[in-house]
Short mmCIF file of C-alpha atoms in Angstrom, two decimals:
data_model
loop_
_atom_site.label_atom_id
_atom_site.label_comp_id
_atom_site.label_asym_id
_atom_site.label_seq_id
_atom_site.Cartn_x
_atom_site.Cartn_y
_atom_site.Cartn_z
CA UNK T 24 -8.18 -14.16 0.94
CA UNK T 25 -7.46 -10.37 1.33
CA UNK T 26 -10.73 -9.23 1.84
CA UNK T 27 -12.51 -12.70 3.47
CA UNK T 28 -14.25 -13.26 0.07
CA UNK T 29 -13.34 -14.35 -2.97
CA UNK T 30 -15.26 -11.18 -4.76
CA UNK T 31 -16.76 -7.98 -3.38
CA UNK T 32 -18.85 -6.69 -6.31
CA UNK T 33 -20.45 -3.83 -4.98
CA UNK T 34 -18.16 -0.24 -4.34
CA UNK T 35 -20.53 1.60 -1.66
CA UNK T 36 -20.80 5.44 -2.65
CA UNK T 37 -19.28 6.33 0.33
CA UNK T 38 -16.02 5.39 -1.44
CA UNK T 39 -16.78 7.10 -4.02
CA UNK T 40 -14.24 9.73 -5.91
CA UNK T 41 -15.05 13.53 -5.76
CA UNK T 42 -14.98 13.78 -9.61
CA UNK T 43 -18.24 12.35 -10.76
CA UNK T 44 -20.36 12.31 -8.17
CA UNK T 45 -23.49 11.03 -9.94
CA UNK T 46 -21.81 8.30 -11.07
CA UNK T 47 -23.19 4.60 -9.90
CA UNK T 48 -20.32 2.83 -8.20
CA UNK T 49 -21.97 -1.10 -9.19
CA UNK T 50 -21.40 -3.27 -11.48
CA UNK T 51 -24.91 -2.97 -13.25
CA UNK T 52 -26.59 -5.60 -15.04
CA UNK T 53 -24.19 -8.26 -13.69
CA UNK T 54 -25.78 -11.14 -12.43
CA UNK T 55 -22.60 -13.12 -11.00
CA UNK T 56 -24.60 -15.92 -11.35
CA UNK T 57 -23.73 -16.25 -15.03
CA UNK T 58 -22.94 -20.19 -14.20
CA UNK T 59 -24.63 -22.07 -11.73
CA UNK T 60 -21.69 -23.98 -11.30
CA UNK T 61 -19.47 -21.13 -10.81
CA UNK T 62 -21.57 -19.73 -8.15
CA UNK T 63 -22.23 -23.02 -6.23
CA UNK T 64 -18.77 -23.33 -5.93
CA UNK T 65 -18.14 -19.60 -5.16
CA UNK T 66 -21.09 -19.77 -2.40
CA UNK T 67 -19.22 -22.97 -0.57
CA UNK T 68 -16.03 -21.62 -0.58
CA UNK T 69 -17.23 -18.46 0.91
CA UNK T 70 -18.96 -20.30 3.34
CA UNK T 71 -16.08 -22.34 4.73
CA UNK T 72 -13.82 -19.18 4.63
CA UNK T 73 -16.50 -17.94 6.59
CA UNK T 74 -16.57 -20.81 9.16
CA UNK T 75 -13.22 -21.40 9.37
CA UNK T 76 -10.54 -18.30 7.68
CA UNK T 77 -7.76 -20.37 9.39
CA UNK T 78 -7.63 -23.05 7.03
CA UNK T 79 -9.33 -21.18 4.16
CA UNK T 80 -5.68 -21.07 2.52
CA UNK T 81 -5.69 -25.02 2.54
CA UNK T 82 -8.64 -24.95 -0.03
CA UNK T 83 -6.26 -25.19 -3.05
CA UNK T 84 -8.56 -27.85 -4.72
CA UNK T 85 -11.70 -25.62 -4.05
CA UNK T 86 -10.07 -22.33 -5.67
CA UNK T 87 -8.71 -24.44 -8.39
CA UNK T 88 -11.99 -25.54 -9.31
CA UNK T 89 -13.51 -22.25 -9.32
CA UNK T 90 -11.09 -20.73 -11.19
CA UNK T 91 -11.47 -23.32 -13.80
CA UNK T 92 -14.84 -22.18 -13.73
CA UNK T 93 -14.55 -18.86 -14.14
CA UNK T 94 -12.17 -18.48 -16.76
CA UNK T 95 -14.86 -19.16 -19.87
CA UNK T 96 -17.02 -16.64 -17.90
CA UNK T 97 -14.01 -14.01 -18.22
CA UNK T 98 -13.45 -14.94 -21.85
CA UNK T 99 -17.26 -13.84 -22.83
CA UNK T 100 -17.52 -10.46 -24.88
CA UNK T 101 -21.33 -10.39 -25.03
CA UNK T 102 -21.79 -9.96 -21.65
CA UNK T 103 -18.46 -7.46 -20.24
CA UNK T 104 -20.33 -6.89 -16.89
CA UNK T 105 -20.36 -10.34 -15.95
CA UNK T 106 -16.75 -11.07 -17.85
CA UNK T 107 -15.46 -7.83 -15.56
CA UNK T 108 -17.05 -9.80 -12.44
CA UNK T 109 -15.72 -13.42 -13.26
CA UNK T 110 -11.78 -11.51 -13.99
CA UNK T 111 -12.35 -9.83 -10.35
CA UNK T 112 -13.06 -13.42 -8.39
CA UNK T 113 -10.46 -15.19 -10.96
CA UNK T 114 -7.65 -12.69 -9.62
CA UNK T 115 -8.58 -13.35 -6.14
CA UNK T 116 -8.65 -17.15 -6.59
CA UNK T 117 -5.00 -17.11 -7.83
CA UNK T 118 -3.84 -14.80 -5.16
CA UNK T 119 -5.43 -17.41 -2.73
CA UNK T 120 -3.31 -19.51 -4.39
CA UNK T 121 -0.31 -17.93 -4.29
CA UNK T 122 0.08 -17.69 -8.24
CA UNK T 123 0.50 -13.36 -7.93
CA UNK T 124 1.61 -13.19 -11.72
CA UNK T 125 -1.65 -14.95 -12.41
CA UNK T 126 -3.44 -13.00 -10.10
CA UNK T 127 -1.94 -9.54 -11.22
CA UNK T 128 -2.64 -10.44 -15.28
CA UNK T 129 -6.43 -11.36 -14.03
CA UNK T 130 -7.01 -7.71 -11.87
CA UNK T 131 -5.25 -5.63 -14.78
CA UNK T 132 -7.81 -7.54 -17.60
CA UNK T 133 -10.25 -6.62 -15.14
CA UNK T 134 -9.19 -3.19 -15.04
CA UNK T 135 -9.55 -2.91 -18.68
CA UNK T 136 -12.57 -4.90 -18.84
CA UNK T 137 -14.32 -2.09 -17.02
CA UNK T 138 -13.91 -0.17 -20.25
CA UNK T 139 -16.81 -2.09 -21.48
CA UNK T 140 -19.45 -1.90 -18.42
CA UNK T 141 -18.98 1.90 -17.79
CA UNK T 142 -19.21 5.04 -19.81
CA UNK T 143 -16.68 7.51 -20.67
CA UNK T 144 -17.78 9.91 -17.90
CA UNK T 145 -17.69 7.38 -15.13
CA UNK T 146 -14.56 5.34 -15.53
CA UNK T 147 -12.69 7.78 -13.08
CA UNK T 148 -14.99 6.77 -10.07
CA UNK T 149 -15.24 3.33 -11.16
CA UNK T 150 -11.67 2.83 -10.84
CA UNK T 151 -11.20 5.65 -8.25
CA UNK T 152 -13.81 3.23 -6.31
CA UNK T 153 -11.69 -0.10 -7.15
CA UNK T 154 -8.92 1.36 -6.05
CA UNK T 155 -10.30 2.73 -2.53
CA UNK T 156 -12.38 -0.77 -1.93
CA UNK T 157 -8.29 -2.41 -2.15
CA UNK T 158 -7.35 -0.48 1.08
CA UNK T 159 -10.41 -1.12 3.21
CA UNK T 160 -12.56 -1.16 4.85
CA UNK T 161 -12.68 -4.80 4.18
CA UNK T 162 -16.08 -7.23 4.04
CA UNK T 163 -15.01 -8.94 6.87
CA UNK T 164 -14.13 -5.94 8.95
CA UNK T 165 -10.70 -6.25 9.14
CA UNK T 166 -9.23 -2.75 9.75
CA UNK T 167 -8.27 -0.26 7.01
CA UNK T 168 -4.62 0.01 8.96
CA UNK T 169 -3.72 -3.58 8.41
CA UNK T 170 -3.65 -3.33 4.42
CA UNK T 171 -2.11 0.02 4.70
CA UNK T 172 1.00 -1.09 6.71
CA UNK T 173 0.86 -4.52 4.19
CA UNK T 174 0.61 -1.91 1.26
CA UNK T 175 4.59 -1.04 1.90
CA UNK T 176 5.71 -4.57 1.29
CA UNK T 177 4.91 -3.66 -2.63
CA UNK T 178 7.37 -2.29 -4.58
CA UNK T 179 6.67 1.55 -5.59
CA UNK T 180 3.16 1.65 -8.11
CA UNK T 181 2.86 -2.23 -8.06
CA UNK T 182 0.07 -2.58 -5.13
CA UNK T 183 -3.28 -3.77 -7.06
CA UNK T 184 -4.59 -0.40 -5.42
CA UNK T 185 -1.94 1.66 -7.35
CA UNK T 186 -2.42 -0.09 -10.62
CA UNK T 187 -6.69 1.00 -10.04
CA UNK T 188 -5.19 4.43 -9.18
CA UNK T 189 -3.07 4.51 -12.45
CA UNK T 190 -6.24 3.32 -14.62
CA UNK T 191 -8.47 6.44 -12.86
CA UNK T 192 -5.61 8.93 -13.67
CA UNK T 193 -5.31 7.78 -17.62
CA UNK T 194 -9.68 7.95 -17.06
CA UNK T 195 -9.19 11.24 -16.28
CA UNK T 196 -6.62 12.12 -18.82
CA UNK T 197 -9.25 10.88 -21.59
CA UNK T 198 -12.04 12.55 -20.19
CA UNK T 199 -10.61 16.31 -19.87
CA UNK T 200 -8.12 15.62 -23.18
CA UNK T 201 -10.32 18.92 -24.30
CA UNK T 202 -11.32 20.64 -21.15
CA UNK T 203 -7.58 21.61 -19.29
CA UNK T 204 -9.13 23.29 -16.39
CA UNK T 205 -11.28 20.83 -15.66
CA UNK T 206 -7.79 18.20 -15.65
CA UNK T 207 -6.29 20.55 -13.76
CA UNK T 208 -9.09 20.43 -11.06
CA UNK T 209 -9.28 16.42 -10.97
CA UNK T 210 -5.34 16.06 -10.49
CA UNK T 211 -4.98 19.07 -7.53
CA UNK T 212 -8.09 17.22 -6.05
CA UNK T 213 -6.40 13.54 -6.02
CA UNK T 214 -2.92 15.43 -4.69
CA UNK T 215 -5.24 17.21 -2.14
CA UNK T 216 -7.64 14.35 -1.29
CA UNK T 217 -7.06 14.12 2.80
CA UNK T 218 -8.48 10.11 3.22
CA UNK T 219 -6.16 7.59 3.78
CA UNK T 220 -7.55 5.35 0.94
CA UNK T 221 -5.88 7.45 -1.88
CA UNK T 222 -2.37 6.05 -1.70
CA UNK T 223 0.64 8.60 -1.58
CA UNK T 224 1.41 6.37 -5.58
CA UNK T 225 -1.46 8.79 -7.03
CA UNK T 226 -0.89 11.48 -5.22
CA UNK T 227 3.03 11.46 -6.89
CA UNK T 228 1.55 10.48 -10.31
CA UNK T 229 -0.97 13.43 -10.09
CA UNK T 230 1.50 15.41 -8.96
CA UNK T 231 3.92 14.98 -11.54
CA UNK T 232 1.57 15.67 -14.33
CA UNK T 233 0.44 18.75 -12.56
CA UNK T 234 4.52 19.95 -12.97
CA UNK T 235 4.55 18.81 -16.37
CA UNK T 236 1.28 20.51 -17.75
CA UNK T 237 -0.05 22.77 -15.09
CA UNK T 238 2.66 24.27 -13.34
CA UNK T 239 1.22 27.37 -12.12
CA UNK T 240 -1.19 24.83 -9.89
CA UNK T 241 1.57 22.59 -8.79
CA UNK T 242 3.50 25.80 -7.57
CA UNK T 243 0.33 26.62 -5.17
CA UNK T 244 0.92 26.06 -1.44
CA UNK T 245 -1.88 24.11 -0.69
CA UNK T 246 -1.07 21.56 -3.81
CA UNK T 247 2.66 21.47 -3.05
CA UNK T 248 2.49 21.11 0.56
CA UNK T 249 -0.36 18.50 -0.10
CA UNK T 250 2.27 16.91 -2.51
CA UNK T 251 5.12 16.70 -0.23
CA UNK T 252 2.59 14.18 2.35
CA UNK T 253 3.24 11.97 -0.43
CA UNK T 254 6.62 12.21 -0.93
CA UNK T 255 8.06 11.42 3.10
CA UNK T 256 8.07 8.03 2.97
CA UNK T 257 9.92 7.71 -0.41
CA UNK T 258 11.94 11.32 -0.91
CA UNK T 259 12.67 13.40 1.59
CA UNK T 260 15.10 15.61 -0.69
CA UNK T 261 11.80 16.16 -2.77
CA UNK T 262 9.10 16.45 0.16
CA UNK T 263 11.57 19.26 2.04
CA UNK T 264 12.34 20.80 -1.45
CA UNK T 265 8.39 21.18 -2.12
CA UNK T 266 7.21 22.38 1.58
CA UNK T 267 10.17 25.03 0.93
CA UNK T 268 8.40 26.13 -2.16
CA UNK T 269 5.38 26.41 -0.71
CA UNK T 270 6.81 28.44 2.17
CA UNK T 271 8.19 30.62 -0.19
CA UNK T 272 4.92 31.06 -2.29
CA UNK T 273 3.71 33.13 0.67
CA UNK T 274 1.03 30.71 1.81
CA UNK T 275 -1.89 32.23 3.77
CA UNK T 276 -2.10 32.34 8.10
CA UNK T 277 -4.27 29.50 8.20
CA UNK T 278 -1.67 27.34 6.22
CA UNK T 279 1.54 28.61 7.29
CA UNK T 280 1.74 26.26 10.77
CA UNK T 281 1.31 22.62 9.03
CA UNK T 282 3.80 23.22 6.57
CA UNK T 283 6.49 24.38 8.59
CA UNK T 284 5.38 21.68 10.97
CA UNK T 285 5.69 18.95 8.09
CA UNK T 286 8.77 20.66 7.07
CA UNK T 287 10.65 20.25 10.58
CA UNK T 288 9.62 16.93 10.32
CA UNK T 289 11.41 16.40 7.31
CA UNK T 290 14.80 18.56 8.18
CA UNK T 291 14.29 16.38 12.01
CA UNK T 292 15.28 13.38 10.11
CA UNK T 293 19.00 13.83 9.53
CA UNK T 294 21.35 15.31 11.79
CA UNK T 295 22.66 17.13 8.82
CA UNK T 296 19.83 19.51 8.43
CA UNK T 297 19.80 20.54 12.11
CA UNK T 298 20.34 24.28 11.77
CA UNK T 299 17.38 24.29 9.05
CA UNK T 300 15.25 22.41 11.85
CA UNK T 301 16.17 25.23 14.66
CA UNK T 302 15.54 27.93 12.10
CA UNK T 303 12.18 25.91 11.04
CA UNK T 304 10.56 26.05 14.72
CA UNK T 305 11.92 29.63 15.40
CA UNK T 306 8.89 29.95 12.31
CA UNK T 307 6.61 27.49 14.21
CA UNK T 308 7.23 28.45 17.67
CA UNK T 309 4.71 31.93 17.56
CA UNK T 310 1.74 29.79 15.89
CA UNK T 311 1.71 27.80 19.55
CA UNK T 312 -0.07 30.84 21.27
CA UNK T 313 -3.05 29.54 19.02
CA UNK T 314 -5.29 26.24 20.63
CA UNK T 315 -5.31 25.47 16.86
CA UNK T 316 -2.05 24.49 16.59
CA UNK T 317 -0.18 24.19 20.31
CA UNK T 318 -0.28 20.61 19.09
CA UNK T 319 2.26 21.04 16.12
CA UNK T 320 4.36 23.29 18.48
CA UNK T 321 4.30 20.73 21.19
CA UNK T 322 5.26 17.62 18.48
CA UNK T 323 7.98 19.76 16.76
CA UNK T 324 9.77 20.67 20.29
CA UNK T 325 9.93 16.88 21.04
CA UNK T 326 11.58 16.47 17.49
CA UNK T 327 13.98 19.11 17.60
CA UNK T 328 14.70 18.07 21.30
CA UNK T 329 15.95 14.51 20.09
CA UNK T 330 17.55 16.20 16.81
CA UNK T 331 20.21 18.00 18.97
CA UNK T 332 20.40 14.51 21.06
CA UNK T 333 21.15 12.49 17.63
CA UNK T 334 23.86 15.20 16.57
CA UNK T 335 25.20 14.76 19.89
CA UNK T 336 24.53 18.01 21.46
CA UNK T 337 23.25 16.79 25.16
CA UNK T 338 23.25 20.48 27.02
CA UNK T 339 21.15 21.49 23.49
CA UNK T 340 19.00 18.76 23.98
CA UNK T 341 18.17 19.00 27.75
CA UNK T 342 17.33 22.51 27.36
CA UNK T 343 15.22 22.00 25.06
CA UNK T 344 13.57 18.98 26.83
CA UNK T 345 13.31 21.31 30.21
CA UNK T 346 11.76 23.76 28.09
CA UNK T 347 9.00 21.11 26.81
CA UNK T 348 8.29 20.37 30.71
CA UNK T 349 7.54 23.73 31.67
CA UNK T 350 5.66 24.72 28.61
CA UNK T 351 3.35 21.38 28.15
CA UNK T 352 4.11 19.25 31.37
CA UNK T 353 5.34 16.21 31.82
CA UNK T 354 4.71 12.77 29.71
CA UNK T 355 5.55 9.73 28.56
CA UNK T 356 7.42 10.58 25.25
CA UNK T 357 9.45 13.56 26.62
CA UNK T 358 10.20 11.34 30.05
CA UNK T 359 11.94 8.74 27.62
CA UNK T 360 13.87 11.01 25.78
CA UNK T 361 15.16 13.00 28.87
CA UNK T 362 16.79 9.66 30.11
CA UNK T 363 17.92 8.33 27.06
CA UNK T 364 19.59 11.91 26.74
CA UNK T 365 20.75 11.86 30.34
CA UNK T 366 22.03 8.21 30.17
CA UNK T 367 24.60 8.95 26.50
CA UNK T 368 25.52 12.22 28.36
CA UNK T 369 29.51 12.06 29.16
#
């Protein structure tokens, strides 16, 4: 399966959200082991997935059976923690199985059957913690990358991790309907939130509520810049439009470098925005006297370099590339460019 067992029950607090943070990340009073028959058959299918995750996919029989199993333990209403935990294995049986409409109609029940095991004050972390346990790290140690990269074959909002994300936002929304600042705070921290588990689908959600309600916040540099992160992949129109607005918002010294950086890297993507690139680093260039950020100086050379090579400037580009070399030295990345430049020059 996804994550090497059919169910991880337990969200370590180490995942937790920053919005609660005495909230208890477990599902509490669930004993898993609501059927013996259920968990027989959950404890040998683990244990051949274990021995051998090769042909853990051939099982079909095996997940069938437990799935059968677990679907009169998902149906119970006197006992929602252990319904919540028998929905959570149930959607990761049909995913084994390829059935994903199954699979994604089993995690959202489970989403909503969390209602039931935590209080009002906790659902944001419970779901923020759902959500953040769907990227990685994973039981089985597979690396957090892997179902990052994987996360892009989903279409926009539809990764189970976004759909946990969408349930801690509405949490949120419920919780603060009568304190505003305190909303306020809990979306800028979600657009703002640095780890790579809080997918750039929240981040855009948050954001957009923050334009629609709280303004004032979503025009602050640090929340717009934050903002745009989310935004390269999917818009660069919108990204370059909000690092622009935070530029203009006069953002302080210590802030100024990373979003003109992230801004050149935007404009560095299309030939078409090359004389908003030059004028970009002419900004950055100054910041490189600092240790602190010769990095972003050094990175946004390189781009601009193969900007001018892509609009099919060559003298441009090699000047810029000779430039590189006697300000940073010699490497692999600028090496490649300088030929590929060299070789398409007439």
């Amino acid at each position: 399966t996804e994550r090497g067992h059919i169910a991880n029950l337990e969200f370590p607090a180490s995942q937790s959200a920053p919005y609660h943070a005495n909230a208890e990340l477990k599902i509490r009073d669930v004993t898993p082991v609501a059927s013996e028959a259920a968990v027989t058959l959950l404890t040998r299918l683990n244990r051949a997935i274990e021995s051998d995750p090769a042909r853990a996919a051939t099982y079909t029989d095996r997940f069938r059976e437990l799935a059968d199993a677990l679907k009169p333990l998902a149906a119970q209403t006197d006992t929602p923690g252990a319904a919540a935990a028998a929905l959570w294995m149930l959607s990761e049986c049909h995913r084994a199985q390829g059935q994903f409409r199954a699979a994604d109609a089993a995690f959202d029940a489970y989403l909503a059957a969390l209602r039931n095991v935590y209080n009002h004050s906790e659902l944001p972390d419970a779901y923020a913690a759902v959500a953040r346990s769907l990227i990685g790290p994973t039981p089985n140690g597979s690396p957090t990358v892997t179902e990052l990269i994987r996360s892009h074959t989903f279409a926009d909002g539809t990764h189970p991790a976004d759909r946990a994300w969408q349930a801690c936002l509405a949490a949120l929304a419920d919780l603060h309907a009568a304190a505003p600042q305190e909303y306020e705070a809990a979306l800028c921290a979600t657009v703002k939130d640095s780890g790579i588990r809080c997918t750039p689908c929240a981040k855009r959600l948050a954001y957009a509520t923050l334009e629609q309600q709280f303004p004032a916040a979503a025009s602050r540099p640090d929340v717009a810049s934050a903002a745009a992160k989310a935004f390269a992949r999917s818009d660069t129109e919108k990204a370059t439009a909000l690092l622009t607005g935070a530029l203009a918002a006069s953002p302080s010294d210590a802030e100024k470098p990373s979003i003109l950086f992230n801004l050149l890297m935007e404009q560095s993507k299309s030939v078409d925005t090359l004389e908003q690139a030059q004028a970009t680093y002419d900004q950055l260039a100054p910041f490189g006297s600092d240790r602190k950020y010769a990095s972003l100086t050094k990175t946004g050379l390189w781009h601009l370099a193969d900007l001018y090579h892509r609009a099919g400037k060559p003298e441009t580009a090699l000047a810029l590339v000779q430039q590189y070399v006697s300000t940073y030295g010699s490497d692999d990345f600028i090496d490649r460019l300088s030929a590929r430049v060299r070789a398409e020059k007439p």
